[in-house]
Amino acid sequence: MKKGMEAIPSNWHEQIINLLGERIVVTDRKGTILYINEAYCEFLGTTVEEATNRPVQEVIENTRMHIVANTGKKELAALHPINGSEMIANRYPLTVDGELVGALGTVMFRSPEEWRMYKSKIQHLVEELKYYQTKVENELKSKYSFQDLIGSSQSFLAAKKLAERISDSNSSVLLIGESGTGKELFAHSIHNQSLRSSLSFVAINCASIPEHLLESELFGYDDGAFTGAKKGGKKGQFELAHNGTLFLDEIGDMPLSMQSKLLRVLQEKEVQRVGGQKSLPVDVRIIAATHRDLEKMVEEGKFRRDLYYRLNVIKIEIPPLNKRIEDIKLISMSLLKKLERKFFRTGIAISEEVEKRLMEHSWPGNIRELENVLERAINVLDGQTIKLIHLPLYLREMRSQCPNNGKRTMVEIKPAQKMPLSVIPLKETLARVEKEAIQSALAVTNGNKQEAAKLLEIGKTRFYEKCKFYDI
Ligand SMILES: Nc1ncnc2c1ncn2[C@@H]1O[C@H](COP(=O)(O)OP(=O)(O)OP(=O)(O)O)[C@@H](O)[C@H]1O
Ligand SMILES: [Mg+2]
């Protein structure tokens, strides 16, 4: 006997084989059964005593064991009908000291159905696994690079060049800019160009996570840290971002108590899970972003000064769209190209009137607002050229804007004007109305999401979810 089996007493072997649960038969070269296990006999309606030493053809219908024992050619996954059902059989020649001595046969499933069921279950799991693998991979990877950042105005190029230059550094970055100016794009691009680009990019939106969950989201928790905690604990975003980049979006919305905890992690470079004892070292590059005036918040005691200094090592201010009007045409063109691909269209142009109107608007929602306006236009477009009629009401009727500084003070929401629209499913119509209501609220609050949520009388978490859903 070969090494490995020697240690097992020989009277154990039979039980081990029976416990395997597979149906097993062994014949000599002539096809006489030398061994057959209980599971197989049970299925055949015989006993081990009755079956042993008999020709295999007499015991197992349609068998080919005697053939394999004679030819020495193995047969794998062969369909084998027994007792009216198809089985899956494997037949192997047995060779000892280079000489063919017999054959070993195993039967796996009672029927192909059973096998298919087994396979479909496994397949299901494999697919699920693949789905989550790509999901995690996508979520932990940055999606944009500097090429995606369009604009040739001086102020924008200065911000972009600075961001490119500091990509390789490990210092914290603070991205300041109004809503929709491209802070997220900048964060992705910086990570993408850094030495950490092949490692994780983890983004967390401090404003959208309920306050009581923020700590465990950031730092993770240990087994049994609180009721309902997942068994085995959970990794926090800091741990997930280890060796990579952690993007703390809407940092200005982080509650003061969390600010202290964040500061401690940044200083000590180690995290402690909620309910955990040990500290885990983390090497993370921080990129923080906000549309808020952090300096003012520091003065008002709403943001910790020491945290502000720690984050503000490299400050990048992204100019709002109304401070770079000369970029509007270029960005519109690039967005149109993107939208054409999305809607399988080509050759869409913008009329001169619309171009002029786009330059006059103050764009409180910045590039995101421009993107939404163009997407809406393509949806209602009847020809190839975007005209005034294809713009949302508030852009068609610029009277609703304050003439002095171009900032909107109120937005008229009138019943939709007659549009050359065909009937679309109710769900789509409702979604469109919901999206426009959110955009109008954001326009009124100059892009302030929390205030917009209040205006719409919905919670901020729901509001953020909806913004994400509608890509606002
Ligand atoms: N320079 C740019 N060129 C082309 N598209 C841009 C540019 N900047 C932003 N965008 C587009 O505008 C949209 C908003 O960008 P992003 O999400 O980065 O804004 P943000 O500053 O993070 O906004 P918020 O503060 O509301 O989260 C995105 O769809 C993005 O693709
Ligand atoms: Mg953002």
Coordinates of C-alpha atoms and ligand atoms in Angstrom, one line a residue:
M1 CA 0.0 0.0 0.0
K2 CA 1.2 3.5 -0.9
K3 CA 2.3 6.0 1.7
G4 CA -0.6 7.8 3.3
M5 CA -3.0 4.9 3.7
E6 CA -0.6 2.8 5.8
A7 CA -1.5 4.8 9.0
I8 CA -5.1 3.9 8.6
P9 CA -5.9 0.4 10.0
S10 CA -7.2 -1.8 7.2
N11 CA -10.5 -2.6 8.9
W12 CA -11.3 1.1 8.7
H13 CA -11.1 1.3 4.9
E14 CA -14.5 -0.1 4.2
Q15 CA -16.2 2.2 6.5
I16 CA -14.4 5.2 5.1
I17 CA -15.4 4.2 1.6
N18 CA -19.1 3.7 2.7
L19 CA -19.1 7.1 4.4
L20 CA -18.0 8.8 1.2
G21 CA -21.6 8.3 0.1
E22 CA -20.6 7.5 -3.4
R23 CA -21.6 4.3 -5.1
I24 CA -18.5 2.3 -5.7
V25 CA -17.7 -1.1 -7.4
V26 CA -14.4 -2.8 -8.0
T27 CA -13.9 -5.7 -10.5
D28 CA -11.0 -7.8 -11.5
R29 CA -9.8 -8.0 -15.2
K30 CA -12.6 -10.5 -16.1
G31 CA -15.3 -8.3 -14.6
T32 CA -16.0 -10.2 -11.4
I33 CA -17.1 -8.0 -8.5
L34 CA -14.4 -8.0 -5.9
Y35 CA -15.9 -5.2 -3.9
I36 CA -19.1 -3.2 -4.0
N37 CA -20.2 -0.8 -1.2
E38 CA -23.5 -0.8 0.7
A39 CA -24.8 2.5 -0.9
Y40 CA -24.6 0.9 -4.4
C41 CA -26.2 -2.4 -3.3
E42 CA -29.0 -0.5 -1.6
F43 CA -29.7 1.4 -4.8
L44 CA -29.6 -1.9 -6.9
G45 CA -31.8 -3.7 -4.4
T46 CA -29.3 -6.3 -3.5
T47 CA -26.8 -6.9 -0.7
V48 CA -23.0 -6.9 -0.5
E49 CA -22.9 -10.7 0.2
E50 CA -25.1 -11.4 -2.8
A51 CA -23.3 -9.2 -5.2
T52 CA -19.7 -10.0 -4.4
N53 CA -17.9 -12.5 -6.6
R54 CA -20.5 -12.4 -9.3
P55 CA -20.0 -11.1 -12.9
V56 CA -20.7 -7.4 -12.9
Q57 CA -23.1 -7.7 -15.9
E58 CA -25.4 -9.9 -13.8
V59 CA -25.6 -7.4 -10.9
I60 CA -25.6 -4.0 -12.7
E61 CA -27.6 -3.6 -15.8
N62 CA -26.1 -1.8 -18.8
T63 CA -22.7 -1.8 -17.1
R64 CA -19.4 -1.4 -19.0
M65 CA -17.1 -2.2 -16.1
H66 CA -16.0 -5.5 -17.6
I67 CA -15.1 -3.6 -20.8
V68 CA -13.0 -1.0 -19.0
A69 CA -11.3 -3.8 -16.9
N70 CA -10.4 -5.4 -20.2
T71 CA -9.4 -2.4 -22.4
G72 CA -7.9 -0.3 -19.7
K73 CA -9.5 2.8 -21.2
K74 CA -11.2 5.1 -18.7
E75 CA -14.8 6.4 -19.2
L76 CA -15.7 9.6 -17.4
A77 CA -19.1 11.2 -16.9
A78 CA -20.8 8.5 -18.9
L79 CA -24.6 8.4 -18.8
H80 CA -25.6 5.0 -17.4
P81 CA -29.3 4.0 -17.3
I82 CA -30.1 1.9 -14.2
N83 CA -33.5 1.1 -12.7
G84 CA -35.1 3.4 -15.3
S85 CA -33.0 6.5 -14.4
E86 CA -29.9 7.9 -15.9
M87 CA -26.9 7.9 -13.7
I88 CA -23.6 9.6 -14.2
A89 CA -20.8 6.9 -14.1
N90 CA -17.0 7.2 -14.0
R91 CA -15.0 4.1 -14.8
Y92 CA -11.3 3.9 -14.2
P93 CA -8.9 1.1 -15.0
L94 CA -6.9 -0.2 -12.0
T95 CA -3.2 -0.7 -12.6
V96 CA -0.9 -2.2 -10.0
D97 CA 2.9 -2.2 -10.7
G98 CA 2.2 -1.1 -14.2
E99 CA -0.2 -4.0 -14.9
L100 CA -3.9 -3.8 -15.6
V101 CA -5.7 -5.7 -12.8
G102 CA -9.3 -4.6 -13.0
A103 CA -11.5 -1.5 -12.8
L104 CA -13.1 0.9 -10.3
G105 CA -16.5 2.3 -11.0
T106 CA -18.3 5.2 -9.2
V107 CA -21.8 6.5 -9.8
M108 CA -22.5 10.0 -8.8
F109 CA -26.1 11.1 -9.1
R110 CA -29.2 9.2 -9.3
S111 CA -30.4 11.0 -12.4
P112 CA -29.3 13.8 -14.7
E113 CA -32.0 15.9 -13.1
E114 CA -30.3 15.5 -9.8
W115 CA -27.0 16.4 -11.4
R116 CA -28.6 19.4 -13.2
M117 CA -30.1 20.6 -9.9
Y118 CA -26.7 20.3 -8.2
K119 CA -25.0 22.0 -11.1
S120 CA -27.6 24.8 -11.2
K121 CA -27.2 25.4 -7.5
I122 CA -23.4 25.6 -7.9
Q123 CA -23.8 27.7 -11.0
H124 CA -26.0 30.1 -9.1
L125 CA -23.4 30.4 -6.4
V126 CA -20.6 30.9 -8.9
E127 CA -22.6 33.6 -10.7
E128 CA -23.4 35.3 -7.4
L129 CA -19.7 35.2 -6.5
K130 CA -18.7 36.7 -9.8
Y131 CA -21.3 39.4 -9.5
Y132 CA -20.1 40.4 -6.0
Q133 CA -16.4 40.2 -7.1
T134 CA -16.9 42.6 -9.9
K135 CA -19.1 44.8 -7.8
V136 CA -16.4 45.0 -5.1
E137 CA -13.7 45.5 -7.8
N138 CA -15.7 48.3 -9.4
E139 CA -16.5 50.0 -6.2
L140 CA -13.0 49.9 -5.0
K141 CA -11.5 51.2 -8.2
S142 CA -11.4 54.8 -9.4
K143 CA -13.5 55.3 -12.5
Y144 CA -12.2 58.5 -13.9
S145 CA -8.9 60.0 -15.0
F146 CA -7.7 63.5 -15.8
Q147 CA -8.7 63.0 -19.5
D148 CA -12.3 63.1 -18.3
L149 CA -11.9 66.5 -16.9
I150 CA -12.9 68.9 -19.6
G151 CA -12.2 72.6 -19.6
S152 CA -9.7 75.0 -21.0
S153 CA -10.3 78.1 -18.9
Q154 CA -7.3 79.4 -17.0
S155 CA -8.9 78.9 -13.6
F156 CA -9.9 75.3 -14.4
L157 CA -6.6 74.4 -15.9
A158 CA -4.8 75.7 -12.9
A159 CA -6.8 73.5 -10.6
K160 CA -6.4 70.5 -12.9
K161 CA -2.6 71.0 -13.2
L162 CA -2.2 71.3 -9.5
A163 CA -4.2 68.1 -9.0
E164 CA -2.0 66.3 -11.5
R165 CA 1.2 67.5 -9.9
I166 CA 0.3 66.4 -6.4
S167 CA -1.2 63.0 -7.4
D168 CA 1.9 61.1 -6.4
S169 CA 2.2 62.7 -3.0
N170 CA 0.9 61.0 0.1
S171 CA -0.3 64.3 1.6
S172 CA -4.0 64.9 2.3
V173 CA -6.0 66.8 -0.3
L174 CA -8.9 69.0 0.3
L175 CA -11.2 69.6 -2.7
I176 CA -13.4 72.7 -2.4
G177 CA -16.1 73.5 -4.9
E178 CA -19.8 74.0 -5.4
S179 CA -22.1 71.1 -6.0
G180 CA -21.6 69.5 -9.4
T181 CA -18.2 71.1 -10.2
G182 CA -16.5 67.8 -10.4
K183 CA -15.0 67.1 -7.0
E184 CA -15.6 63.4 -7.3
L185 CA -14.0 63.4 -10.7
F186 CA -11.0 65.1 -9.3
A187 CA -10.7 62.6 -6.5
H188 CA -10.9 59.6 -8.8
S189 CA -8.4 61.2 -11.2
I190 CA -5.9 61.9 -8.5
H191 CA -6.0 58.4 -7.2
N192 CA -5.8 57.0 -10.8
Q193 CA -2.6 59.0 -11.4
S194 CA -1.0 58.1 -8.0
L195 CA 1.3 55.3 -7.1
R196 CA -1.6 53.8 -5.3
S197 CA -3.7 53.5 -8.4
S198 CA -3.6 49.7 -8.5
L199 CA -4.9 49.5 -4.9
S200 CA -8.3 50.4 -3.5
F201 CA -10.1 53.7 -3.9
V202 CA -12.8 53.8 -1.3
A203 CA -15.4 56.6 -1.3
I204 CA -17.6 57.4 1.6
N205 CA -20.2 60.2 1.6
C206 CA -20.3 61.6 5.2
A207 CA -23.5 63.4 4.6
S208 CA -25.6 60.5 3.4
I209 CA -24.8 58.1 6.2
P210 CA -27.0 58.3 9.3
E211 CA -24.9 59.7 12.1
H212 CA -25.1 56.7 14.4
L213 CA -23.7 54.4 11.6
L214 CA -20.8 56.6 10.5
E215 CA -18.4 55.4 13.1
S216 CA -18.9 51.7 12.3
E217 CA -18.8 52.5 8.5
L218 CA -15.5 54.2 8.9
F219 CA -13.8 52.0 11.4
G220 CA -15.7 48.7 11.2
Y221 CA -16.9 46.7 14.2
D222 CA -16.0 43.6 16.0
D223 CA -18.2 40.5 16.6
G224 CA -21.0 41.3 19.1
A225 CA -20.2 45.1 19.2
F226 CA -23.9 45.8 19.3
T227 CA -27.2 44.0 18.8
G228 CA -27.7 43.2 15.1
A229 CA -23.9 43.4 14.4
K230 CA -22.9 40.9 11.7
K231 CA -21.3 37.7 13.0
G232 CA -17.5 37.9 12.6
G233 CA -17.6 41.7 12.6
K234 CA -17.2 44.0 9.6
K235 CA -14.3 45.8 8.0
G236 CA -14.5 49.6 8.0
Q237 CA -13.7 51.9 5.1
F238 CA -10.3 52.7 6.5
E239 CA -9.4 49.0 6.6
L240 CA -10.7 48.5 3.0
A241 CA -8.7 51.5 1.8
H242 CA -5.5 50.2 3.4
N243 CA -2.6 51.1 1.1
G244 CA -5.0 53.0 -1.2
T245 CA -7.0 56.1 -1.1
L246 CA -10.0 57.0 1.1
F247 CA -12.3 59.7 -0.4
L248 CA -14.2 61.5 2.4
D249 CA -16.9 63.2 0.4
E250 CA -19.0 66.0 2.0
I251 CA -16.5 66.2 4.9
G252 CA -18.2 69.4 6.0
D253 CA -21.2 67.4 7.0
M254 CA -19.3 65.2 9.4
P255 CA -20.6 65.6 13.0
L256 CA -18.2 67.1 15.5
S257 CA -18.0 63.9 17.6
M258 CA -16.9 62.0 14.5
Q259 CA -14.4 64.7 13.6
S260 CA -12.5 64.0 16.8
K261 CA -12.4 60.3 16.1
L262 CA -11.3 60.8 12.5
L263 CA -8.5 63.2 13.7
R264 CA -7.2 60.5 16.1
V265 CA -7.0 58.0 13.3
L266 CA -5.2 60.4 11.0
Q267 CA -2.7 61.2 13.7
E268 CA -2.1 57.7 15.0
K269 CA -2.4 56.0 11.6
E270 CA -4.2 53.1 13.2
V271 CA -7.9 52.2 13.6
Q272 CA -9.8 50.5 16.3
R273 CA -13.0 48.7 15.3
V274 CA -16.1 49.6 17.3
G275 CA -16.2 47.1 20.2
G276 CA -12.7 46.0 19.4
Q277 CA -9.6 45.8 21.5
K278 CA -6.7 45.9 19.2
S279 CA -5.5 48.6 16.9
L280 CA -4.9 47.9 13.3
P281 CA -2.3 50.0 11.4
V282 CA -3.6 51.7 8.3
D283 CA -1.8 53.4 5.5
V284 CA -4.3 55.5 3.7
R285 CA -4.1 58.6 1.6
I286 CA -7.0 61.0 2.4
I287 CA -8.8 63.1 -0.2
A288 CA -11.6 65.1 1.4
A289 CA -14.2 67.2 -0.5
T290 CA -16.9 69.7 0.4
H291 CA -19.1 72.4 -1.0
R292 CA -19.1 74.1 2.3
D293 CA -17.0 77.0 3.5
L294 CA -14.9 75.1 6.0
E295 CA -13.0 78.1 7.2
K296 CA -16.2 79.8 8.2
M297 CA -17.4 76.6 9.8
V298 CA -14.1 76.6 11.8
E299 CA -14.7 80.2 12.9
E300 CA -18.3 79.2 14.0
G301 CA -17.0 76.2 15.9
K302 CA -18.8 73.8 13.6
F303 CA -15.6 72.2 12.3
R304 CA -12.5 71.3 14.3
R305 CA -9.6 73.6 13.5
D306 CA -7.0 70.9 14.0
L307 CA -8.8 68.5 11.6
Y308 CA -9.1 71.3 9.1
Y309 CA -5.4 71.9 9.2
R310 CA -4.7 68.2 8.8
L311 CA -6.9 67.8 5.8
N312 CA -6.0 71.1 4.2
V313 CA -2.4 70.2 3.3
I314 CA -3.1 70.5 -0.4
K315 CA -6.1 72.6 -1.2
I316 CA -7.6 72.5 -4.6
E317 CA -10.4 74.9 -5.4
I318 CA -12.5 73.9 -8.4
P319 CA -14.1 76.9 -10.0
P320 CA -17.9 76.9 -10.5
L321 CA -19.2 76.9 -14.1
N322 CA -20.4 80.5 -14.0
K323 CA -16.8 81.6 -13.4
R324 CA -15.7 79.8 -16.5
I325 CA -18.4 80.6 -19.0
E326 CA -15.9 80.1 -21.8
D327 CA -15.8 76.4 -21.0
I328 CA -19.5 75.9 -21.4
K329 CA -19.4 75.2 -25.1
L330 CA -16.5 72.8 -24.8
I331 CA -18.1 70.9 -21.9
S332 CA -21.5 70.8 -23.6
M333 CA -19.9 69.3 -26.7
S334 CA -18.1 66.7 -24.7
L335 CA -21.3 65.9 -22.7
L336 CA -23.3 65.6 -25.9
K337 CA -20.8 63.0 -27.2
K338 CA -21.2 61.1 -24.0
L339 CA -25.0 61.3 -24.2
E340 CA -25.1 60.4 -27.9
R341 CA -23.4 57.1 -27.0
K342 CA -25.8 56.5 -24.2
F343 CA -28.9 57.1 -26.4
F344 CA -27.4 55.6 -29.6
R345 CA -27.7 58.9 -31.5
T346 CA -25.3 60.8 -33.7
G347 CA -24.9 64.3 -35.1
I348 CA -26.8 66.2 -32.5
A349 CA -26.2 69.9 -32.6
I350 CA -27.0 72.9 -30.3
S351 CA -28.8 75.9 -31.8
E352 CA -27.2 79.3 -31.5
E353 CA -30.1 80.5 -29.3
V354 CA -29.6 77.6 -26.9
E355 CA -25.9 78.2 -26.8
K356 CA -26.5 81.8 -25.9
R357 CA -29.0 80.8 -23.2
L358 CA -26.6 78.3 -21.7
M359 CA -24.0 81.0 -21.4
E360 CA -26.4 83.3 -19.6
H361 CA -27.6 80.9 -17.0
S362 CA -25.9 80.9 -13.6
W363 CA -25.6 77.1 -13.2
P364 CA -26.1 76.6 -9.5
G365 CA -25.9 72.9 -10.1
N366 CA -22.8 73.4 -12.3
I367 CA -21.8 70.6 -14.7
R368 CA -24.2 68.1 -13.3
E369 CA -27.0 70.5 -14.0
L370 CA -25.7 71.1 -17.6
E371 CA -25.5 67.4 -18.1
N372 CA -29.1 67.0 -16.9
V373 CA -30.3 69.8 -19.1
L374 CA -28.7 68.2 -22.2
E375 CA -30.0 64.7 -21.3
R376 CA -33.5 66.1 -20.9
A377 CA -33.2 67.9 -24.3
I378 CA -32.1 64.7 -26.1
N379 CA -35.1 62.9 -24.6
V380 CA -37.6 65.4 -26.0
L381 CA -35.7 66.1 -29.2
D382 CA -37.6 65.6 -32.4
G383 CA -34.9 66.4 -34.9
Q384 CA -31.1 66.8 -34.7
T385 CA -30.8 70.2 -33.2
I386 CA -31.5 71.2 -29.6
K387 CA -33.7 74.3 -29.6
L388 CA -35.1 76.5 -26.8
I389 CA -38.2 74.4 -26.7
H390 CA -36.2 71.4 -25.6
L391 CA -34.8 73.1 -22.5
P392 CA -36.5 72.9 -19.1
L393 CA -39.0 75.6 -18.3
Y394 CA -36.7 77.5 -15.9
L395 CA -34.1 77.9 -18.7
R396 CA -36.6 78.8 -21.3
E397 CA -38.0 81.5 -19.1
M398 CA -35.0 83.3 -17.8
R399 CA -37.3 86.0 -16.4
S400 CA -37.5 83.9 -13.2
Q401 CA -34.0 84.8 -12.5
C402 CA -32.8 87.8 -10.7
P403 CA -31.4 90.2 -13.3
N404 CA -28.7 91.9 -11.2
N405 CA -26.3 89.1 -10.3
G406 CA -27.6 86.3 -12.3
K407 CA -28.4 84.2 -9.3
R408 CA -31.8 82.7 -9.2
T409 CA -34.0 83.8 -6.3
M410 CA -37.1 81.8 -7.2
V411 CA -38.0 79.1 -9.6
E412 CA -41.4 79.0 -11.2
I413 CA -42.8 75.6 -11.4
K414 CA -45.5 75.7 -14.0
P415 CA -47.5 72.8 -15.4
A416 CA -45.5 71.3 -18.2
Q417 CA -45.9 73.1 -21.5
K418 CA -47.1 71.2 -24.5
M419 CA -44.2 69.3 -25.8
P420 CA -43.9 67.1 -28.9
L421 CA -43.8 64.1 -26.5
S422 CA -45.2 60.7 -27.2
V423 CA -46.9 58.9 -24.4
I424 CA -44.4 57.1 -22.2
P425 CA -44.9 54.6 -19.3
L426 CA -46.3 56.1 -16.1
K427 CA -43.3 54.9 -14.2
E428 CA -40.9 56.9 -16.5
T429 CA -43.1 60.0 -16.3
L430 CA -43.2 59.9 -12.5
A431 CA -39.4 59.4 -12.4
R432 CA -38.9 62.4 -14.7
V433 CA -41.2 64.5 -12.5
E434 CA -39.4 63.4 -9.4
K435 CA -36.0 64.2 -10.9
E436 CA -37.2 67.6 -12.0
A437 CA -38.6 68.3 -8.5
I438 CA -35.2 67.5 -7.0
Q439 CA -33.4 69.6 -9.6
S440 CA -35.7 72.5 -8.9
A441 CA -35.2 72.2 -5.2
L442 CA -31.5 72.2 -5.7
A443 CA -31.7 75.2 -8.0
V444 CA -33.7 77.1 -5.3
T445 CA -31.1 76.2 -2.6
N446 CA -28.2 76.9 -4.8
G447 CA -27.1 73.3 -4.7
N448 CA -27.4 72.8 -1.0
K449 CA -28.6 69.2 -0.7
Q450 CA -29.7 69.3 3.0
E451 CA -31.8 72.4 2.5
A452 CA -33.2 70.9 -0.7
A453 CA -34.2 67.7 1.2
K454 CA -35.9 69.9 3.8
L455 CA -37.8 71.8 1.1
L456 CA -39.0 68.5 -0.4
E457 CA -39.9 67.3 3.1
I458 CA -37.9 64.1 2.8
G459 CA -35.0 62.8 4.9
K460 CA -31.4 63.6 3.8
T461 CA -30.5 59.9 3.4
R462 CA -33.4 59.3 1.1
F463 CA -32.6 62.5 -0.7
Y464 CA -29.0 61.4 -1.4
E465 CA -30.2 58.0 -2.5
K466 CA -32.5 59.6 -5.0
C467 CA -29.8 61.9 -6.2
K468 CA -27.6 58.9 -6.8
F469 CA -30.4 57.1 -8.5
Y470 CA -31.1 59.9 -10.9
D471 CA -27.4 60.8 -11.2
I472 CA -28.0 64.3 -9.9
Ligands
LIG1 N1 -14.6 69.0 -15.9 C1 -15.5 68.2 -16.2 N2 -15.7 67.7 -17.4 C2 -16.7 66.9 -17.8 N3 -17.6 66.5 -17.0 C3 -17.6 66.9 -15.7 C4 -16.5 67.7 -15.2 N4 -16.7 68.0 -13.9 C5 -17.8 67.3 -13.6 N5 -18.3 66.6 -14.6 C6 -19.5 65.8 -14.6 O1 -20.5 66.5 -13.8 C7 -21.1 65.6 -12.9 C8 -20.9 66.0 -11.5 O2 -19.5 65.8 -11.1 P1 -19.2 65.4 -9.6 O3 -20.1 64.3 -9.1 O4 -17.7 65.1 -9.6 O5 -19.5 66.7 -8.8 P2 -19.3 67.1 -7.2 O6 -18.5 68.3 -7.2 O7 -18.8 65.9 -6.5 O8 -20.7 67.4 -6.8 P3 -21.5 67.3 -5.3 O9 -20.9 68.3 -4.4 O10 -22.9 67.6 -5.6 O11 -21.2 65.9 -4.9 C9 -20.6 64.2 -13.2 O12 -21.5 63.6 -14.0 C10 -19.3 64.5 -14.0 O13 -19.2 63.5 -14.9
MG2 MG -19.7 64.7 -5.1

